Coordinates of C-alpha atoms and ligand atoms in Angstrom, one line a residue:
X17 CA 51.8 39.0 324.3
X18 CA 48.3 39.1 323.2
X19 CA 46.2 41.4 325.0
X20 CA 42.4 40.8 325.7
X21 CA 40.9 44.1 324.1
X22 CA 38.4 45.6 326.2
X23 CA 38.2 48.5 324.6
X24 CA 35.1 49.4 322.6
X25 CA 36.3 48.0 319.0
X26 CA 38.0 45.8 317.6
X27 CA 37.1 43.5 320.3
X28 CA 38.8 40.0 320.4
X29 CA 37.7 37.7 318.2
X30 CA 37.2 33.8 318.9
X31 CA 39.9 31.7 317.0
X32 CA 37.3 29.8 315.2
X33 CA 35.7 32.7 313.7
X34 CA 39.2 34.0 312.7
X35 CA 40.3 30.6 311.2
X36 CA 37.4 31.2 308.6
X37 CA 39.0 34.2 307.1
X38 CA 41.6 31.7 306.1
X39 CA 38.9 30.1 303.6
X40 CA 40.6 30.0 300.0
X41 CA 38.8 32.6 297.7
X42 CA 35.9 32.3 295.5
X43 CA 35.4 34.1 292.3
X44 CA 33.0 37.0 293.3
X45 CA 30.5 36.1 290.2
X46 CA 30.2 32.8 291.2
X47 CA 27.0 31.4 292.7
X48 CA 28.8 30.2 295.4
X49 CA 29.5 33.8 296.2
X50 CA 25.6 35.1 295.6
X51 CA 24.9 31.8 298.2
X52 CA 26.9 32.9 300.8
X53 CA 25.8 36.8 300.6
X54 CA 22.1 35.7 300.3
X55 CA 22.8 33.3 303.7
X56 CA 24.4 36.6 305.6
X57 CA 21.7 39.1 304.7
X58 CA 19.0 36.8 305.9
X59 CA 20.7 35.9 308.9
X60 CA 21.7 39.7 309.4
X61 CA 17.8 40.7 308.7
X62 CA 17.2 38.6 312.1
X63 CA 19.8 40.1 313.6
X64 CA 18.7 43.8 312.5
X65 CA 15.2 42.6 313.2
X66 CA 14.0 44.1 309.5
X67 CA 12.8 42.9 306.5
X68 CA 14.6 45.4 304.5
X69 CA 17.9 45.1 302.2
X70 CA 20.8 44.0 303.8
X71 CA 24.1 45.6 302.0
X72 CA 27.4 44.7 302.7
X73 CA 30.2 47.2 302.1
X74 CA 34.2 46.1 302.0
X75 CA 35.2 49.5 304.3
X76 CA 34.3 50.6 308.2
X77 CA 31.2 51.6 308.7
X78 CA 31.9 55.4 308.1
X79 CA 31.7 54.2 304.5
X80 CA 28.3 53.4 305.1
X81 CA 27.5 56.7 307.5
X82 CA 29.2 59.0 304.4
X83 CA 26.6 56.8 302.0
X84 CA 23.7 57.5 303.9
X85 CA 23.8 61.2 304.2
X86 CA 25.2 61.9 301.2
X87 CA 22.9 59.6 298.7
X88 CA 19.5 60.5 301.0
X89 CA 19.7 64.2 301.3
X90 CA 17.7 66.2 298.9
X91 CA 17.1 69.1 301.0
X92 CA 18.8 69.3 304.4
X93 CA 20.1 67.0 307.2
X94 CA 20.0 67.8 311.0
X95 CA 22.6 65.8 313.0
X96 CA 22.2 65.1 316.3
X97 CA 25.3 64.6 318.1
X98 CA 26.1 63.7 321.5
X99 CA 29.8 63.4 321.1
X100 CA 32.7 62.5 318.6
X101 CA 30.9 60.2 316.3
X102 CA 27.7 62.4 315.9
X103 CA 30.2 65.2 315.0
X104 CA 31.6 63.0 312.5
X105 CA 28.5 62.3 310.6
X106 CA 28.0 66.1 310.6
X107 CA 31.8 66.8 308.8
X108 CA 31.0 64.2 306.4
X109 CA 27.9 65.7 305.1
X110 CA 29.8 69.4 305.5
X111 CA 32.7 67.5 303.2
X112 CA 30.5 66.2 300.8
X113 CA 28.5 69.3 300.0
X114 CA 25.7 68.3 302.1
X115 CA 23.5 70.8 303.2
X116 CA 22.9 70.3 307.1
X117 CA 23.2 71.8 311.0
X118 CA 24.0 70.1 313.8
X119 CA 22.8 69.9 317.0
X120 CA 24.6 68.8 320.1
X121 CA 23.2 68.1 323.5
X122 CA 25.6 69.3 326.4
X123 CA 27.6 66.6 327.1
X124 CA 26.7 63.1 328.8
X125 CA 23.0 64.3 327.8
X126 CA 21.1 62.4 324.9
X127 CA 19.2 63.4 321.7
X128 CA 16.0 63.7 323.2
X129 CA 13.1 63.6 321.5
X130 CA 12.0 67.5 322.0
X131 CA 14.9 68.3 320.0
X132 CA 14.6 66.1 317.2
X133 CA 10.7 67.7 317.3
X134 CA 11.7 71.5 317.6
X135 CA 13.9 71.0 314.9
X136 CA 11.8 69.4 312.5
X137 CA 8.9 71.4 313.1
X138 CA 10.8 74.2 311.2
X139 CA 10.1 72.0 308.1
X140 CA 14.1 73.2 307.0
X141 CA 14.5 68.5 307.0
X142 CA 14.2 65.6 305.2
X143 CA 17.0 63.7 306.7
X144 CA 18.0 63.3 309.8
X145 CA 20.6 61.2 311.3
X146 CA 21.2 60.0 315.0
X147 CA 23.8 58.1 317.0
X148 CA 22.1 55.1 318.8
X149 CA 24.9 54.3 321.0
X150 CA 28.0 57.0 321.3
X151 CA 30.9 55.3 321.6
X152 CA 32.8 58.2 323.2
X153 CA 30.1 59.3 326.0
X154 CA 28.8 55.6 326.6
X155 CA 25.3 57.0 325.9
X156 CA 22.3 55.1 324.3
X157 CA 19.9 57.3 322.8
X158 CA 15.8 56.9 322.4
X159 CA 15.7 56.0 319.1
X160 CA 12.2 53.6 319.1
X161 CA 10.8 56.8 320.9
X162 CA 12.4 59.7 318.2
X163 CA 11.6 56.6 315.9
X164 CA 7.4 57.3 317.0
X165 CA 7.8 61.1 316.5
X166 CA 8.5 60.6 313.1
X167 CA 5.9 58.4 312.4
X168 CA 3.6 60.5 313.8
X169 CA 4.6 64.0 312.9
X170 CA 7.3 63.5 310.5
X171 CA 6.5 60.5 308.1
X172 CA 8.5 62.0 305.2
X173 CA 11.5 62.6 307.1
X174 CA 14.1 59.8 306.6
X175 CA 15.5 58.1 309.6
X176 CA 19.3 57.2 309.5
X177 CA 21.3 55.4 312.7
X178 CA 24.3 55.1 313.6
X179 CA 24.5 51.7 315.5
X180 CA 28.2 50.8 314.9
X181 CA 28.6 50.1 318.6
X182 CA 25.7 48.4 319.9
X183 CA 24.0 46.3 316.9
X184 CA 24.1 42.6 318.1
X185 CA 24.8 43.6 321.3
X186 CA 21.7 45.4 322.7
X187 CA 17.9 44.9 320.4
X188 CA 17.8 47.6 318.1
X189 CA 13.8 46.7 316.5
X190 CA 14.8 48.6 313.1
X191 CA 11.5 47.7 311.2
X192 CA 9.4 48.8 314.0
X193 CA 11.4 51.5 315.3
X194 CA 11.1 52.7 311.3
X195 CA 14.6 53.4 311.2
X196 CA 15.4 54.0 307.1
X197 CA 19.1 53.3 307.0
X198 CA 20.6 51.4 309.9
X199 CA 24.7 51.1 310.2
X200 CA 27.1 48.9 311.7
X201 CA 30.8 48.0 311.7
X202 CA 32.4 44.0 311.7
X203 CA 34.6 44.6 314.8
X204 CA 32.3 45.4 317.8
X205 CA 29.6 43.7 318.9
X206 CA 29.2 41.3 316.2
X207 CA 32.7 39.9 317.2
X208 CA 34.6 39.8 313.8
X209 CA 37.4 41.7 312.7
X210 CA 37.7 44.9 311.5
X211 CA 37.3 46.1 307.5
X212 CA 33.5 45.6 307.0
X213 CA 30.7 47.5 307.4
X214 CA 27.0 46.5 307.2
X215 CA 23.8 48.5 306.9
X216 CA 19.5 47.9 306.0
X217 CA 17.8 49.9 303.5
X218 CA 14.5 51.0 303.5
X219 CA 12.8 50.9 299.8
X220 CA 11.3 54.1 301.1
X221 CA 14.9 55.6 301.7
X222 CA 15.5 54.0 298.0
X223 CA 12.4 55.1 296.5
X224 CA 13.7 59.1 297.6
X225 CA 17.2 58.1 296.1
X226 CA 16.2 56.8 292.7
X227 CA 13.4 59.8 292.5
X228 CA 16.0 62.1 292.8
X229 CA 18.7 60.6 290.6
X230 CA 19.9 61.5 287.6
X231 CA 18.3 58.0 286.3
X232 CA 15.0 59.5 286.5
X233 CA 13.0 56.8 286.9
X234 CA 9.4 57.3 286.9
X235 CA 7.4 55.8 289.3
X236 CA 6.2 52.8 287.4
X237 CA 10.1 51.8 286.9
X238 CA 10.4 52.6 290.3
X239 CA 7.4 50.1 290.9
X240 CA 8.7 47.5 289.0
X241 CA 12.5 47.5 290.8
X242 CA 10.6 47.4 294.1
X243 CA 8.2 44.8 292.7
X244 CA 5.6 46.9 294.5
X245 CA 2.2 48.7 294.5
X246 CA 1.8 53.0 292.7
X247 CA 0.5 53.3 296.4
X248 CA 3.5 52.7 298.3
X249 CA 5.9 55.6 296.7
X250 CA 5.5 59.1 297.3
X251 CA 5.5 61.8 295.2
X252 CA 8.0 63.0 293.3
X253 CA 7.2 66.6 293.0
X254 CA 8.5 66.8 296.9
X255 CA 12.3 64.9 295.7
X256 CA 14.9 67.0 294.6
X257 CA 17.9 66.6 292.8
X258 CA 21.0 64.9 294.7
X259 CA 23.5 66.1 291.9
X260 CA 25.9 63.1 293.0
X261 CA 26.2 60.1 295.2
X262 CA 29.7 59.3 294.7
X263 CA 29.9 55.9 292.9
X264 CA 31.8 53.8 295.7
X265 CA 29.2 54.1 298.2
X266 CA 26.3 54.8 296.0
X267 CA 23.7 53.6 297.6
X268 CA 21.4 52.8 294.8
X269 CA 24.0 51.0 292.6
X270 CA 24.7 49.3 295.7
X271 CA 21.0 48.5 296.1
X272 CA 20.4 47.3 292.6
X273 CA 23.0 45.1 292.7
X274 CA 21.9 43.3 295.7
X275 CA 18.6 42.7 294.0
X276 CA 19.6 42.2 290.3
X277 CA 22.9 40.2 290.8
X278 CA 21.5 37.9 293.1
X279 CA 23.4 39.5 296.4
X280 CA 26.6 40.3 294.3
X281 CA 28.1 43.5 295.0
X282 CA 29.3 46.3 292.4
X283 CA 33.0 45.5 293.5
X284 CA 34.9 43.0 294.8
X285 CA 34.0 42.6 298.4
X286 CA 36.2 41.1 301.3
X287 CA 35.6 37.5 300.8
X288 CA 37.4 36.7 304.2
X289 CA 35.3 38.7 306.3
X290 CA 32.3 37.1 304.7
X291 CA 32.8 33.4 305.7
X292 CA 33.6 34.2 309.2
X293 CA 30.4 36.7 309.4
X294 CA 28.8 33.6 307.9
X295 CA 30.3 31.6 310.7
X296 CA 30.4 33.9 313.3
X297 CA 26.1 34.4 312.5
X298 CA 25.3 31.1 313.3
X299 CA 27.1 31.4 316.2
X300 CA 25.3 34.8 317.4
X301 CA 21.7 32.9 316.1
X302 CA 22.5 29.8 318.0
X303 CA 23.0 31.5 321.5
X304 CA 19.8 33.3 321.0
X305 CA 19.2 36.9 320.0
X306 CA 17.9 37.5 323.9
X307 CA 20.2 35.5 325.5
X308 CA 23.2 37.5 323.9
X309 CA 21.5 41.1 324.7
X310 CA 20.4 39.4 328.5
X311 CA 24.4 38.3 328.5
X312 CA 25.1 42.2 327.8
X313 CA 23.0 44.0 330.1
X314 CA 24.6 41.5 332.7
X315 CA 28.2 42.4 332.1
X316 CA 27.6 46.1 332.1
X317 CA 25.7 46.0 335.3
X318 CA 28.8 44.5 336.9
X319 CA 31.5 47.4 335.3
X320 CA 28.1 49.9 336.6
X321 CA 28.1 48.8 339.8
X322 CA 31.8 48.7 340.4
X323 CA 32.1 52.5 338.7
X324 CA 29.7 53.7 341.2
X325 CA 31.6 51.9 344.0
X326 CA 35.2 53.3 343.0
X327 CA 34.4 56.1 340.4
X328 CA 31.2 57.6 338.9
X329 CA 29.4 57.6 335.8
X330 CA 29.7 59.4 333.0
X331 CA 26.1 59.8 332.0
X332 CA 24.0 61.0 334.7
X333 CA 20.7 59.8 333.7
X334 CA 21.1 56.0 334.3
X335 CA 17.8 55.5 331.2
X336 CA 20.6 56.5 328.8
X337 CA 23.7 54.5 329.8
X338 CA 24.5 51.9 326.9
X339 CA 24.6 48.5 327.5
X340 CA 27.9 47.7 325.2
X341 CA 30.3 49.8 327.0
X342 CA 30.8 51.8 330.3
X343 CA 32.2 55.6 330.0
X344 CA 33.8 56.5 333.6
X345 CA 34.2 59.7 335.7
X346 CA 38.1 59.2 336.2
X347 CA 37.2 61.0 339.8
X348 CA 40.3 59.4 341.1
X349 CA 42.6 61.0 338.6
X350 CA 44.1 57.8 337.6
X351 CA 46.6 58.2 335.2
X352 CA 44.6 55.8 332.5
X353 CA 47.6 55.3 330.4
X354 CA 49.7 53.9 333.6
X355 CA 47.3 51.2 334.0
X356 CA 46.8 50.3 330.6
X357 CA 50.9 50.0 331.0
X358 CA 50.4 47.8 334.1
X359 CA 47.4 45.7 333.0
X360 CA 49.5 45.2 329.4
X361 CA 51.9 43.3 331.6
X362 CA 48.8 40.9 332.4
X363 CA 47.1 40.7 329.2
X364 CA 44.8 43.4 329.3
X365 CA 43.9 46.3 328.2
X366 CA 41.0 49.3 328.3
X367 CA 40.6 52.3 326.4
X368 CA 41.2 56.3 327.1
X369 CA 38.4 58.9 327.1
X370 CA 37.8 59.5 323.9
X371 CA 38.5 63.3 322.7
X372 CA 38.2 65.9 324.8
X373 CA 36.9 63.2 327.1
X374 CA 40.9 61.7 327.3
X375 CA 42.0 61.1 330.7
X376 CA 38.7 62.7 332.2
X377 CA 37.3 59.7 331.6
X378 CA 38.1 55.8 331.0
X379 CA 35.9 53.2 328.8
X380 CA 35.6 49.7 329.6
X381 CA 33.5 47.7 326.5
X382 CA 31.7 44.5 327.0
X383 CA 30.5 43.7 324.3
X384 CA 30.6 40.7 321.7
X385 CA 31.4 37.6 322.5
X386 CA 32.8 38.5 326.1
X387 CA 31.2 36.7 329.5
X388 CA 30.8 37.8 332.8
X389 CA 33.6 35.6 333.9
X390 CA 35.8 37.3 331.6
X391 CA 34.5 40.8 332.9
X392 CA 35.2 39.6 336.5
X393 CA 38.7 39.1 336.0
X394 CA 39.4 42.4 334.2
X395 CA 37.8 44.0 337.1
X396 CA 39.9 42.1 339.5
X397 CA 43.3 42.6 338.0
X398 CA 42.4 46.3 337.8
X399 CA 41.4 46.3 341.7
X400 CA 44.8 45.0 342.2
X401 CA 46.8 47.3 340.7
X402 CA 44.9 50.2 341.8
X403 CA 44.5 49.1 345.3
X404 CA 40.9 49.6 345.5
Ligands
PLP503 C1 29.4 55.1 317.4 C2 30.4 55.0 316.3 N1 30.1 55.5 315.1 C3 31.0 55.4 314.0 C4 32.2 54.8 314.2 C5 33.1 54.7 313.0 O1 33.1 53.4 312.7 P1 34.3 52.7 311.8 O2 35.6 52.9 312.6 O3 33.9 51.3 311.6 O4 34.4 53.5 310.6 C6 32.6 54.3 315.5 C7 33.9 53.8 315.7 O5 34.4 53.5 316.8 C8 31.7 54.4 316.5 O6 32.0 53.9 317.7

């Protein structure tokens, strides 16, 4: 039996949006195939609320999170982590040869913006990468706020987010909030199915790759890829050398092709995936950016609300709780995987703690295409079988 998947990723996706995967194939150096990759980035650049470059990448979005830190950092990156996928980012970079420290917050607390400062004002940065919504600890940290610290203390420091999670389901303002490099995955809250990852690029974030590449391009080449002003690029004598970015994920080659190719990618990217993210855009730009985030915040003040009633919260300070997912206190000492048995048998099913969080906690998403209707009846079922 098909379950309804509320748990946070892959989420269900509507059968419309599926049926477009079955589109037959195009050849990847078609025009047909630059059309359709030009129509998702612009749609996506609303969605991102950015004017930067959208690039698409055939593999999950830790592709993209191993891309970023390994093609931006010249010097050193400091992670913040508040939980299993800010951890992640950090073994990447230690796996890649990537200079960089972490630093955690105790858990259920956020990246605040004191920490990002006292660890930049050591000067040891000029990368550093946050979580905006921690899929493990249901936390959504400040990122417009560290987003202002940068620009006002830290201009050189690159800005790189994780919003796997919560992009499309809650407004992340990337231009404004001056995030550099912005990731997400296909199968949360954009409602398509897994294997596609999706992220926005900064020429500033490009301009520090090419300087430091082993293309070195001066800045008047730099200039005319950019098609922009001297003015705008900084100065080389800060960039050091990033001896390699992989080739896969290579951000600049990535980049390039993009705006040489006419959207075209350096390999042959899921074609599938692209017609229903096509589809699946115009649905997501047809309900209304607000409407969808308004729709989110209302479904996760219902699963709030009836955690407080029957559990507790897993993040203490209700400014932080994400609006995509819920991560609860299991203060009952439910056996989670019981209930997941019980609410298989009705078509359901939610999601462990994740980590060292198993079974101390439970997760309930709502995010993507789900309604509050939807929500209710999860909710309902569960009060059934617990007796609550
Ligand atoms: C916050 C966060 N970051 C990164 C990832 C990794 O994304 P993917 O599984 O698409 O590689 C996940 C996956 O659940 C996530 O929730």
């Amino acid at each position: 039996m098909h379950k309804k998947l509320f748990i946070p990723g892959p989420v269900d996706v509507r059968e419309d949006v599926l049926l477009k995967m079955a589109t037959p194939q195009i050849g990847h150096r078609s025009k047909a195939a630059s059309a359709l990759q030009k129509g998702i980035s612009e749609k996506l650049q609303k969605v991102f609320y950015t004017n930067n470059t959208i690039i698409l990448s055939t593999s999950s979005g830790s592709g993209l999170m191993e891309a970023a830190i390994r093609s931006c950092t010249r010097k050193r990156a400091a992670v913040f982590s508040v939980g299993a996928f800010g951890d992640r980012w950090y073994k990447m970079a230690k796996s890649n040869g990537v200079p960089a420290d972490k630093f955690s917050s105790v858990a259920g607390q956020p990246t605040t913006v004191a920490m990002v400062d006292e660890a930049l004002a050591t000067g040891k940065y000029d990368v550093i990468t946050v979580t905006h919504n921690e899929t493990s600890a249901g936390i959504m940290n400040p990122v417009a706020e560290i987003g202002e610290l940068l620009k006002s203390k830290y201009p050189e420091v690159l800005f790189l987010v994780d919003t796997v999670s919560s992009m499309g389901g809650t407004k992340i303002e990337v231009d404004a909030w001056g995030i550099d490099v912005c990731i997400t995955s296909t199968q949360k809250c954009l409602g398509l199915p897994a294997g596609m990852a999706i992220c926005s690029v900064t020429e500033r974030a490009i301009i520090w790759i090419l300087l430091n590449s082993e293309m070195k391009l001066s800045y008047d080449d730099i200039s005319s890829i950019l098609g922009k002003e001297r003015s705008t690029i900084r100065a080389i004598e800060a960039a050091k050398q990033v001896e390699n970015r992989g080739l896969y994920f290579d951000l600049v080659e990535l980049y390039d092709y993009v705006h040489k190719k006419d959207h075209q990618y350096p390999s042959t990217p899921s074609l599938s995936h692209m017609y229903a993210m096509d589809y699946q855009l115009d649905r997501i730009l047809a309900e209304g950016l607000e409407n969808r985030f308004a729709r989110h915040i209302e479904m996760a003040n219902y699963v709030r609300d009836w955690a407080r009633s029957n559990f507790a919260l897993f993040v203490e300070d209700e400014k932080y709780l994400s609006n995509t997912l819920t991560t609860i206190k299991n203060t009952k000492e439910i056996s989670v995987s019981d209930l997941n048995k019980k609410l298989a048998e009705r078509g359901f099913e939610i999601s462990n703690g994740y980590g060292d969080l198993k079974d101390v906690t439970f997760r309930i998403s709502h995010m993507a295409d789900y309604t509050l209707d939807e929500v209710k009846e999860l909710i309902t079922i569960i009060n059934e079988i617990l007796g609550l």
